[in-house]
Amino acid sequence: MCASKLAMIVLDGLRFDTAVSHMGYLHHLVEYGIAARFQVRSELPSLSRPLYEVLLTGTPVWKNGISSNQTVRLSHQESLFHLTRKNGMSNAAAAYGWVSELYNKAPFNPFHDRIQLNSDKPIQNGMFYWEDHYPDTHLFADANFLLNGYNPDFLYVHSMNIDDDGHKHTADSAQYRNRVLAADSILANVLPAWIDAGYQIIVTADHGMTADGNHGGTSSADRDVPLFVISNLISPGIREEAIPQLQVAPLACHLLGISPSKEMQPLNV
């Protein structure tokens, strides 16, 4: 496995305990010594746009200023997209439009900004969606197109269906749990080929989901999310101690073989 290519997958709204109980394929990889599993404590507020910024820049909200879902502007921080381009590497993203708003263009215009290829912006090649029910199957087809067509060193994939069903039906629902099963099934179909293509893999989430069908608070249901890592650089197995979400971006830099930004924490994973 090449130690400089990385696919980072964010399953929006996936809480830790549901990932443990319902992601059979990923736990198969853990059981057979192929993947590592961590528990991550998300930053606050446990909301999507602030945590996209946390995951991609490794900076807390008080520093980066992306404090709510209504903070619509470009990031002022150095993201993984900036860093890969700075280091002469290529990148791509199949993601929600808010990711484009943070790093390429704000506000997001779906009629102009859905497909951004060979861009001179931080995200070099992007395919973006704007409806939370945009099917995860379509999203991973977009990601697979970017991977096969552009061979990016860093591929960022962000899905919304788990979060969407959590808001519609709550985390304590068959719909939410079945959506997690469906996401695991999609990963079982795409990851073997991506790994064979030389990609290390990160699978994580921004925040969790409560039995009230929401997130944003301080509870474990709001904040505890999984982190699966498939890489020769990380020892496989289950880590019991929770790690801070600010460690995810420097971990990605470590896997990519590039220096983290000066604002990121030192890596302790």
Coordinates of N, CA and C in Angstrom, one line a residue, residues 19-29 181 184:
A19 N -22.0 2.6 15.1 CA -21.0 2.1 14.2 C -20.4 0.8 14.8
V20 N -20.3 0.7 16.1 CA -19.8 -0.5 16.7 C -20.7 -1.7 16.5
S21 N -22.0 -1.4 16.6 CA -23.0 -2.5 16.5 C -23.5 -2.8 15.1
H22 N -23.3 -1.9 14.1 CA -23.9 -2.1 12.8 C -22.9 -2.1 11.6
M23 N -21.6 -1.8 11.8 CA -20.7 -1.8 10.7 C -19.9 -3.1 10.6
G24 N -20.5 -4.1 10.1 CA -20.0 -5.4 10.1 C -18.7 -5.6 9.2
Y25 N -18.7 -4.9 8.1 CA -17.6 -5.0 7.2 C -16.3 -4.4 7.8
L26 N -16.5 -3.2 8.3 CA -15.4 -2.5 8.9 C -14.8 -3.3 10.1
H27 N -15.7 -3.9 10.9 CA -15.2 -4.7 12.0 C -14.6 -6.0 11.6
H28 N -15.0 -6.5 10.4 CA -14.3 -7.7 9.9 C -12.9 -7.3 9.6
L29 N -12.6 -6.1 9.1 CA -11.3 -5.7 8.8 C -10.5 -5.5 10.1
L181 N -26.2 0.4 8.3 CA -25.9 -0.9 7.6 C -25.7 -0.7 6.1
D184 N -22.2 0.8 5.5 CA -21.2 -0.3 5.6 C -21.2 -1.2 4.4

